[in-house]
Amino acid sequence: SQTIHQWPATLVQPVGSPLSLECTVEGTSNPNLYWYRQAAGRGLQLLFYSVGIGQISSEVPQNLSASRPQDRQFILSSKKLLLSDSGFYLCAWTKAGGPADTQYFGPGTRLTVL
Amino acid sequence: AQTVTQSQPEMSVQEAETVTLSCTYDTSESNYYLFWYKQPPSRQMILVIRQEAYKQQNATENRFSVNFQKAAKSFSLKISDSQLGDTAMYFCAFTDSGGGADGLTFGKGTHLIIQP
């Protein structure tokens, strides 16, 4: 069966510091991968998605970036964090190709920028 | 652009009652997919139910069912025999059929509280 991991689970970082959040999927190959952010009391906002290694699409202009160095690894990064980057970050995957399929979510990372 | 609206920020019902959560959406697509996700206090997003727009039959999953009205662009979730474990945030979500690569568009959620 497929599983999705995210780490760290919780992170507290000062403003201006770098960020690296990691997401990995097991039990499938060539998944579509997604990063979402959930601000306090709000729904999820799609940040990036990827249909393959090195292929990244950005939905929202911001100081975050994403990379996919391996088939089942998706990384969210920032060179300098802002206070507004605080939130809950969720990674998700779905099967590639064919009709739109259900997205399965990881456990999330709670990021607090101070 | 697609939008998803959940007009009930919070709802509270007694255990064993039936509750209906509302969701409306706006799209120019003719084929698309709708989802209800549950987010308990652990914040893990869990799929509750999925509906394909080209299917007229409403989806059901045990105590969970939907009322899908395509012409009205409405997609409500009914929870029967509600249980304490149903307490959570519920999000309605939408995606079109574009090759499965597009992300989900979410509503702002409904906080459902099941009272003992």
PDB file of C-alpha atoms in Angstrom:
ATOM      1  CA  SER A   1       0.000   0.000   0.000  1.00  0.00           C
ATOM      2  CA  GLN A   2       1.030   3.595  -0.499  1.00  0.00           C
ATOM      3  CA  THR A   3       2.184   5.847   2.315  1.00  0.00           C
ATOM      4  CA  ILE A   4       3.244   9.468   2.406  1.00  0.00           C
ATOM      5  CA  HIS A   5       5.663  10.955   4.913  1.00  0.00           C
ATOM      6  CA  GLN A   6       6.450  14.526   5.848  1.00  0.00           C
ATOM      7  CA  TRP A   7       9.109  15.945   8.116  1.00  0.00           C
ATOM      8  CA  PRO A   8       9.619  17.644  10.303  1.00  0.00           C
ATOM      9  CA  ALA A   9       6.240  17.507  12.027  1.00  0.00           C
ATOM     10  CA  THR A  10       6.773  20.828  13.769  1.00  0.00           C
ATOM     11  CA  LEU A  11       9.202  23.651  13.099  1.00  0.00           C
ATOM     12  CA  VAL A  12       9.830  27.030  14.715  1.00  0.00           C
ATOM     13  CA  GLN A  13      12.076  29.338  12.731  1.00  0.00           C
ATOM     14  CA  PRO A  14      13.149  32.992  13.020  1.00  0.00           C
ATOM     15  CA  VAL A  15      12.287  35.502  10.335  1.00  0.00           C
ATOM     16  CA  GLY A  16      14.923  35.533   7.615  1.00  0.00           C
ATOM     17  CA  SER A  17      16.086  31.970   8.183  1.00  0.00           C
ATOM     18  CA  PRO A  18      16.022  29.296   5.444  1.00  0.00           C
ATOM     19  CA  LEU A  19      13.453  26.522   5.189  1.00  0.00           C
ATOM     20  CA  SER A  20      13.435  22.980   3.896  1.00  0.00           C
ATOM     21  CA  LEU A  21      10.406  20.699   4.246  1.00  0.00           C
ATOM     22  CA  GLU A  22      10.507  17.208   2.831  1.00  0.00           C
ATOM     23  CA  CYS A  23       7.818  14.890   1.528  1.00  0.00           C
ATOM     24  CA  THR A  24       8.290  11.314   0.340  1.00  0.00           C
ATOM     25  CA  VAL A  25       5.856   8.770  -1.034  1.00  0.00           C
ATOM     26  CA  GLU A  26       6.253   4.999  -0.814  1.00  0.00           C
ATOM     27  CA  GLY A  27       4.534   2.223  -2.694  1.00  0.00           C
ATOM     28  CA  THR A  28       3.934   3.958  -6.004  1.00  0.00           C
ATOM     29  CA  SER A  29       5.926   5.292  -8.924  1.00  0.00           C
ATOM     30  CA  ASN A  30       5.704   8.525 -10.916  1.00  0.00           C
ATOM     31  CA  PRO A  31       3.063  10.124  -8.701  1.00  0.00           C
ATOM     32  CA  ASN A  32       1.776  13.652  -9.109  1.00  0.00           C
ATOM     33  CA  LEU A  33       2.886  15.579  -6.032  1.00  0.00           C
ATOM     34  CA  TYR A  34       1.452  18.714  -4.429  1.00  0.00           C
ATOM     35  CA  TRP A  35       2.276  21.246  -1.716  1.00  0.00           C
ATOM     36  CA  TYR A  36      -0.581  23.047   0.034  1.00  0.00           C
ATOM     37  CA  ARG A  37      -0.581  25.638   2.811  1.00  0.00           C
ATOM     38  CA  GLN A  38      -3.320  26.036   5.373  1.00  0.00           C
ATOM     39  CA  ALA A  39      -3.299  29.343   7.244  1.00  0.00           C
ATOM     40  CA  ALA A  40      -5.054  29.535  10.615  1.00  0.00           C
ATOM     41  CA  GLY A  41      -8.837  29.234  10.242  1.00  0.00           C
ATOM     42  CA  ARG A  42      -8.712  28.950   6.477  1.00  0.00           C
ATOM     43  CA  GLY A  43      -8.916  26.345   3.758  1.00  0.00           C
ATOM     44  CA  LEU A  44      -6.023  24.890   1.840  1.00  0.00           C
ATOM     45  CA  GLN A  45      -4.200  26.842  -0.821  1.00  0.00           C
ATOM     46  CA  LEU A  46      -2.289  25.041  -3.563  1.00  0.00           C
ATOM     47  CA  LEU A  47       1.320  26.239  -3.718  1.00  0.00           C
ATOM     48  CA  PHE A  48       3.128  23.899  -6.146  1.00  0.00           C
ATOM     49  CA  TYR A  49       2.539  20.733  -8.067  1.00  0.00           C
ATOM     50  CA  SER A  50       4.796  18.371  -9.957  1.00  0.00           C
ATOM     51  CA  VAL A  51       4.108  15.727 -12.589  1.00  0.00           C
ATOM     52  CA  GLY A  52       7.679  14.411 -12.736  1.00  0.00           C
ATOM     53  CA  ILE A  53      11.310  14.829 -11.721  1.00  0.00           C
ATOM     54  CA  GLY A  54      12.413  18.424 -12.195  1.00  0.00           C
ATOM     55  CA  GLN A  55       8.935  19.523 -13.332  1.00  0.00           C
ATOM     56  CA  ILE A  56       7.438  22.119 -11.000  1.00  0.00           C
ATOM     57  CA  SER A  57       4.407  24.336 -11.498  1.00  0.00           C
ATOM     58  CA  SER A  58       3.763  27.260  -9.180  1.00  0.00           C
ATOM     59  CA  GLU A  59       0.279  28.477  -8.396  1.00  0.00           C
ATOM     60  CA  VAL A  60       1.040  31.411  -6.132  1.00  0.00           C
ATOM     61  CA  PRO A  61       3.959  33.871  -6.482  1.00  0.00           C
ATOM     62  CA  GLN A  62       5.821  34.047  -3.179  1.00  0.00           C
ATOM     63  CA  ASN A  63       9.224  33.581  -1.605  1.00  0.00           C
ATOM     64  CA  LEU A  64       8.824  29.799  -1.501  1.00  0.00           C
ATOM     65  CA  SER A  65      10.164  27.336  -4.046  1.00  0.00           C
ATOM     66  CA  ALA A  66       9.794  23.622  -4.650  1.00  0.00           C
ATOM     67  CA  SER A  67      11.983  20.925  -6.109  1.00  0.00           C
ATOM     68  CA  ARG A  68      11.598  17.294  -7.047  1.00  0.00           C
ATOM     69  CA  PRO A  69      15.058  15.718  -7.110  1.00  0.00           C
ATOM     70  CA  GLN A  70      13.763  12.138  -7.125  1.00  0.00           C
ATOM     71  CA  ASP A  71      10.592  10.471  -8.384  1.00  0.00           C
ATOM     72  CA  ARG A  72       8.966  10.186  -4.967  1.00  0.00           C
ATOM     73  CA  GLN A  73      10.538  13.138  -3.169  1.00  0.00           C
ATOM     74  CA  PHE A  74       9.166  16.654  -3.067  1.00  0.00           C
ATOM     75  CA  ILE A  75      10.873  19.491  -1.216  1.00  0.00           C
ATOM     76  CA  LEU A  76       9.554  22.902  -0.220  1.00  0.00           C
ATOM     77  CA  SER A  77      12.188  25.561   0.405  1.00  0.00           C
ATOM     78  CA  SER A  78      12.745  29.191   1.193  1.00  0.00           C
ATOM     79  CA  LYS A  79      15.925  31.239   1.374  1.00  0.00           C
ATOM     80  CA  LYS A  80      14.461  33.777   3.839  1.00  0.00           C
ATOM     81  CA  LEU A  81      11.274  33.129   5.782  1.00  0.00           C
ATOM     82  CA  LEU A  82       8.639  35.812   6.353  1.00  0.00           C
ATOM     83  CA  LEU A  83       6.148  36.018   9.211  1.00  0.00           C
ATOM     84  CA  SER A  84       3.398  35.374   6.664  1.00  0.00           C
ATOM     85  CA  ASP A  85       4.929  31.976   5.857  1.00  0.00           C
ATOM     86  CA  SER A  86       3.600  30.579   9.137  1.00  0.00           C
ATOM     87  CA  GLY A  87       0.994  27.888   8.656  1.00  0.00           C
ATOM     88  CA  PHE A  88       0.348  24.210   8.230  1.00  0.00           C
ATOM     89  CA  TYR A  89       1.973  22.675   5.162  1.00  0.00           C
ATOM     90  CA  LEU A  90       0.507  19.587   3.600  1.00  0.00           C
ATOM     91  CA  CYS A  91       1.973  17.385   0.908  1.00  0.00           C
ATOM     92  CA  ALA A  92      -0.316  15.236  -1.232  1.00  0.00           C
ATOM     93  CA  TRP A  93       0.016  12.687  -4.025  1.00  0.00           C
ATOM     94  CA  THR A  94      -2.182  11.205  -6.691  1.00  0.00           C
ATOM     95  CA  LYS A  95      -1.732   8.655  -9.461  1.00  0.00           C
ATOM     96  CA  ALA A  96      -0.383  10.112 -12.668  1.00  0.00           C
ATOM     97  CA  GLY A  97      -2.333  10.146 -15.892  1.00  0.00           C
ATOM     98  CA  GLY A  98      -5.931   9.327 -16.656  1.00  0.00           C
ATOM     99  CA  PRO A  99      -8.872  11.107 -15.082  1.00  0.00           C
ATOM    100  CA  ALA A 100      -8.486  13.176 -11.960  1.00  0.00           C
ATOM    101  CA  ASP A 101      -8.008  10.883  -9.012  1.00  0.00           C
ATOM    102  CA  THR A 102      -8.249  11.259  -5.280  1.00  0.00           C
ATOM    103  CA  GLN A 103      -5.426  13.139  -3.594  1.00  0.00           C
ATOM    104  CA  TYR A 104      -3.970  11.552  -0.466  1.00  0.00           C
ATOM    105  CA  PHE A 105      -2.409  13.777   2.120  1.00  0.00           C
ATOM    106  CA  GLY A 106       0.561  13.461   4.422  1.00  0.00           C
ATOM    107  CA  PRO A 107       0.440  14.264   8.149  1.00  0.00           C
ATOM    108  CA  GLY A 108       1.600  17.854   7.600  1.00  0.00           C
ATOM    109  CA  THR A 109       4.231  20.206   9.027  1.00  0.00           C
ATOM    110  CA  ARG A 110       3.291  22.999  11.408  1.00  0.00           C
ATOM    111  CA  LEU A 111       5.596  25.961  10.714  1.00  0.00           C
ATOM    112  CA  THR A 112       5.805  28.935  13.048  1.00  0.00           C
ATOM    113  CA  VAL A 113       7.909  31.897  11.982  1.00  0.00           C
ATOM    114  CA  LEU A 114       8.823  34.257  14.829  1.00  0.00           C
TER     115      LEU A 114
ATOM    116  CA  ALA B   1     -11.278  30.222 -12.097  1.00  0.00           C
ATOM    117  CA  GLN B   2     -13.126  27.711 -10.007  1.00  0.00           C
ATOM    118  CA  THR B   3     -14.445  28.676  -6.586  1.00  0.00           C
ATOM    119  CA  VAL B   4     -15.859  26.585  -3.768  1.00  0.00           C
ATOM    120  CA  THR B   5     -18.118  28.099  -1.110  1.00  0.00           C
ATOM    121  CA  GLN B   6     -19.054  26.607   2.237  1.00  0.00           C
ATOM    122  CA  SER B   7     -21.561  28.913   3.879  1.00  0.00           C
ATOM    123  CA  GLN B   8     -21.653  27.277   7.319  1.00  0.00           C
ATOM    124  CA  PRO B   9     -18.529  28.120   9.360  1.00  0.00           C
ATOM    125  CA  GLU B  10     -19.692  25.977  12.284  1.00  0.00           C
ATOM    126  CA  MET B  11     -22.438  23.483  13.046  1.00  0.00           C
ATOM    127  CA  SER B  12     -23.319  21.586  16.202  1.00  0.00           C
ATOM    128  CA  VAL B  13     -25.639  18.581  16.535  1.00  0.00           C
ATOM    129  CA  GLN B  14     -26.381  15.893  19.084  1.00  0.00           C
ATOM    130  CA  GLU B  15     -24.909  12.438  18.774  1.00  0.00           C
ATOM    131  CA  ALA B  16     -27.015  10.094  16.588  1.00  0.00           C
ATOM    132  CA  GLU B  17     -28.658  12.979  14.721  1.00  0.00           C
ATOM    133  CA  THR B  18     -28.376  13.543  10.988  1.00  0.00           C
ATOM    134  CA  VAL B  19     -26.528  16.628   9.755  1.00  0.00           C
ATOM    135  CA  THR B  20     -26.092  18.148   6.309  1.00  0.00           C
ATOM    136  CA  LEU B  21     -23.144  20.307   5.312  1.00  0.00           C
ATOM    137  CA  SER B  22     -23.550  22.635   2.341  1.00  0.00           C
ATOM    138  CA  CYS B  23     -21.187  23.326  -0.523  1.00  0.00           C
ATOM    139  CA  THR B  24     -21.610  25.253  -3.758  1.00  0.00           C
ATOM    140  CA  TYR B  25     -19.078  25.687  -6.509  1.00  0.00           C
ATOM    141  CA  ASP B  26     -18.603  27.644  -9.671  1.00  0.00           C
ATOM    142  CA  THR B  27     -17.027  26.281 -12.832  1.00  0.00           C
ATOM    143  CA  SER B  28     -17.366  26.460 -16.588  1.00  0.00           C
ATOM    144  CA  GLU B  29     -16.178  22.867 -16.974  1.00  0.00           C
ATOM    145  CA  SER B  30     -18.623  20.124 -17.856  1.00  0.00           C
ATOM    146  CA  ASN B  31     -16.652  17.284 -16.356  1.00  0.00           C
ATOM    147  CA  TYR B  32     -15.044  17.507 -12.956  1.00  0.00           C
ATOM    148  CA  TYR B  33     -14.680  15.826  -9.571  1.00  0.00           C
ATOM    149  CA  LEU B  34     -15.919  16.833  -6.152  1.00  0.00           C
ATOM    150  CA  PHE B  35     -14.661  15.655  -2.778  1.00  0.00           C
ATOM    151  CA  TRP B  36     -15.388  15.968   0.898  1.00  0.00           C
ATOM    152  CA  TYR B  37     -12.372  15.767   3.187  1.00  0.00           C
ATOM    153  CA  LYS B  38     -12.395  15.535   6.969  1.00  0.00           C
ATOM    154  CA  GLN B  39      -9.711  17.169   9.104  1.00  0.00           C
ATOM    155  CA  PRO B  40      -9.839  16.038  12.769  1.00  0.00           C
ATOM    156  CA  PRO B  41      -7.810  17.779  15.492  1.00  0.00           C
ATOM    157  CA  SER B  42      -4.741  15.811  14.370  1.00  0.00           C
ATOM    158  CA  ARG B  43      -5.017  17.879  11.145  1.00  0.00           C
ATOM    159  CA  GLN B  44      -4.574  14.836   8.911  1.00  0.00           C
ATOM    160  CA  MET B  45      -6.740  15.322   5.813  1.00  0.00           C
ATOM    161  CA  ILE B  46      -8.897  12.244   5.291  1.00  0.00           C
ATOM    162  CA  LEU B  47     -11.029  11.560   2.235  1.00  0.00           C
ATOM    163  CA  VAL B  48     -14.689  11.083   3.144  1.00  0.00           C
ATOM    164  CA  ILE B  49     -16.376  10.757  -0.225  1.00  0.00           C
ATOM    165  CA  ARG B  50     -15.813  11.426  -3.941  1.00  0.00           C
ATOM    166  CA  GLN B  51     -18.252  12.285  -6.745  1.00  0.00           C
ATOM    167  CA  GLU B  52     -17.635  12.330 -10.479  1.00  0.00           C
ATOM    168  CA  ALA B  53     -19.733  14.984 -12.215  1.00  0.00           C
ATOM    169  CA  TYR B  54     -20.692  12.777 -15.144  1.00  0.00           C
ATOM    170  CA  LYS B  55     -22.282  10.243 -12.795  1.00  0.00           C
ATOM    171  CA  GLN B  56     -25.860  11.102 -11.916  1.00  0.00           C
ATOM    172  CA  GLN B  57     -26.015   8.696  -8.996  1.00  0.00           C
ATOM    173  CA  ASN B  58     -25.102  10.249  -5.668  1.00  0.00           C
ATOM    174  CA  ALA B  59     -22.069   8.729  -3.963  1.00  0.00           C
ATOM    175  CA  THR B  60     -22.458   6.962  -0.611  1.00  0.00           C
ATOM    176  CA  GLU B  61     -19.930   5.617   1.884  1.00  0.00           C
ATOM    177  CA  ASN B  62     -21.541   3.950   4.888  1.00  0.00           C
ATOM    178  CA  ARG B  63     -23.057   6.779   6.993  1.00  0.00           C
ATOM    179  CA  PHE B  64     -21.910   9.457   4.544  1.00  0.00           C
ATOM    180  CA  SER B  65     -23.811  10.412   1.410  1.00  0.00           C
ATOM    181  CA  VAL B  66     -23.943  13.365  -0.926  1.00  0.00           C
ATOM    182  CA  ASN B  67     -26.695  15.264  -2.681  1.00  0.00           C
ATOM    183  CA  PHE B  68     -25.146  16.318  -5.980  1.00  0.00           C
ATOM    184  CA  GLN B  69     -27.193  18.849  -7.955  1.00  0.00           C
ATOM    185  CA  LYS B  70     -25.170  19.591 -11.089  1.00  0.00           C
ATOM    186  CA  ALA B  71     -27.463  22.261 -12.530  1.00  0.00           C
ATOM    187  CA  ALA B  72     -27.481  24.122  -9.224  1.00  0.00           C
ATOM    188  CA  LYS B  73     -23.740  23.487  -8.724  1.00  0.00           C
ATOM    189  CA  SER B  74     -24.456  22.165  -5.259  1.00  0.00           C
ATOM    190  CA  PHE B  75     -22.707  19.299  -3.438  1.00  0.00           C
ATOM    191  CA  SER B  76     -23.936  18.747   0.117  1.00  0.00           C
ATOM    192  CA  LEU B  77     -22.720  16.087   2.543  1.00  0.00           C
ATOM    193  CA  LYS B  78     -25.152  14.198   4.761  1.00  0.00           C
ATOM    194  CA  ILE B  79     -23.900  12.394   7.840  1.00  0.00           C
ATOM    195  CA  SER B  80     -26.377   9.940   9.311  1.00  0.00           C
ATOM    196  CA  ASP B  81     -26.297   8.610  12.882  1.00  0.00           C
ATOM    197  CA  SER B  82     -23.558  11.088  13.773  1.00  0.00           C
ATOM    198  CA  GLN B  83     -20.844   9.937  16.155  1.00  0.00           C
ATOM    199  CA  LEU B  84     -18.486  11.784  18.498  1.00  0.00           C
ATOM    200  CA  GLY B  85     -15.614  10.824  16.203  1.00  0.00           C
ATOM    201  CA  ASP B  86     -17.223  12.806  13.402  1.00  0.00           C
ATOM    202  CA  THR B  87     -16.222  16.021  15.166  1.00  0.00           C
ATOM    203  CA  ALA B  88     -13.818  17.720  12.738  1.00  0.00           C
ATOM    204  CA  MET B  89     -13.387  20.358  10.070  1.00  0.00           C
ATOM    205  CA  TYR B  90     -15.003  19.309   6.802  1.00  0.00           C
ATOM    206  CA  PHE B  91     -13.748  20.674   3.513  1.00  0.00           C
ATOM    207  CA  CYS B  92     -15.452  20.549   0.157  1.00  0.00           C
ATOM    208  CA  ALA B  93     -13.001  20.403  -2.756  1.00  0.00           C
ATOM    209  CA  PHE B  94     -13.109  20.534  -6.543  1.00  0.00           C
ATOM    210  CA  THR B  95     -10.842  19.575  -9.422  1.00  0.00           C
ATOM    211  CA  ASP B  96     -11.474  19.439 -13.143  1.00  0.00           C
ATOM    212  CA  SER B  97     -10.605  16.459 -15.252  1.00  0.00           C
ATOM    213  CA  GLY B  98      -7.469  17.976 -16.796  1.00  0.00           C
ATOM    214  CA  GLY B  99      -5.216  14.934 -16.805  1.00  0.00           C
ATOM    215  CA  GLY B 100      -5.289  14.566 -13.063  1.00  0.00           C
ATOM    216  CA  ALA B 101      -2.377  16.967 -12.545  1.00  0.00           C
ATOM    217  CA  ASP B 102      -4.318  19.960 -11.318  1.00  0.00           C
ATOM    218  CA  GLY B 103      -4.550  20.619  -7.615  1.00  0.00           C
ATOM    219  CA  LEU B 104      -7.709  20.811  -5.581  1.00  0.00           C
ATOM    220  CA  THR B 105      -9.637  24.015  -4.930  1.00  0.00           C
ATOM    221  CA  PHE B 106     -10.948  23.977  -1.383  1.00  0.00           C
ATOM    222  CA  GLY B 107     -13.735  25.768   0.441  1.00  0.00           C
ATOM    223  CA  LYS B 108     -12.980  27.431   3.752  1.00  0.00           C
ATOM    224  CA  GLY B 109     -14.445  24.553   5.719  1.00  0.00           C
ATOM    225  CA  THR B 110     -17.223  23.820   8.186  1.00  0.00           C
ATOM    226  CA  HIS B 111     -16.386  23.025  11.785  1.00  0.00           C
ATOM    227  CA  LEU B 112     -18.738  20.221  12.818  1.00  0.00           C
ATOM    228  CA  ILE B 113     -19.189  19.524  16.518  1.00  0.00           C
ATOM    229  CA  ILE B 114     -21.008  16.396  17.667  1.00  0.00           C
ATOM    230  CA  GLN B 115     -22.346  16.847  21.190  1.00  0.00           C
ATOM    231  CA  PRO B 116     -22.754  13.809  23.512  1.00  0.00           C
TER     232      PRO B 116
END
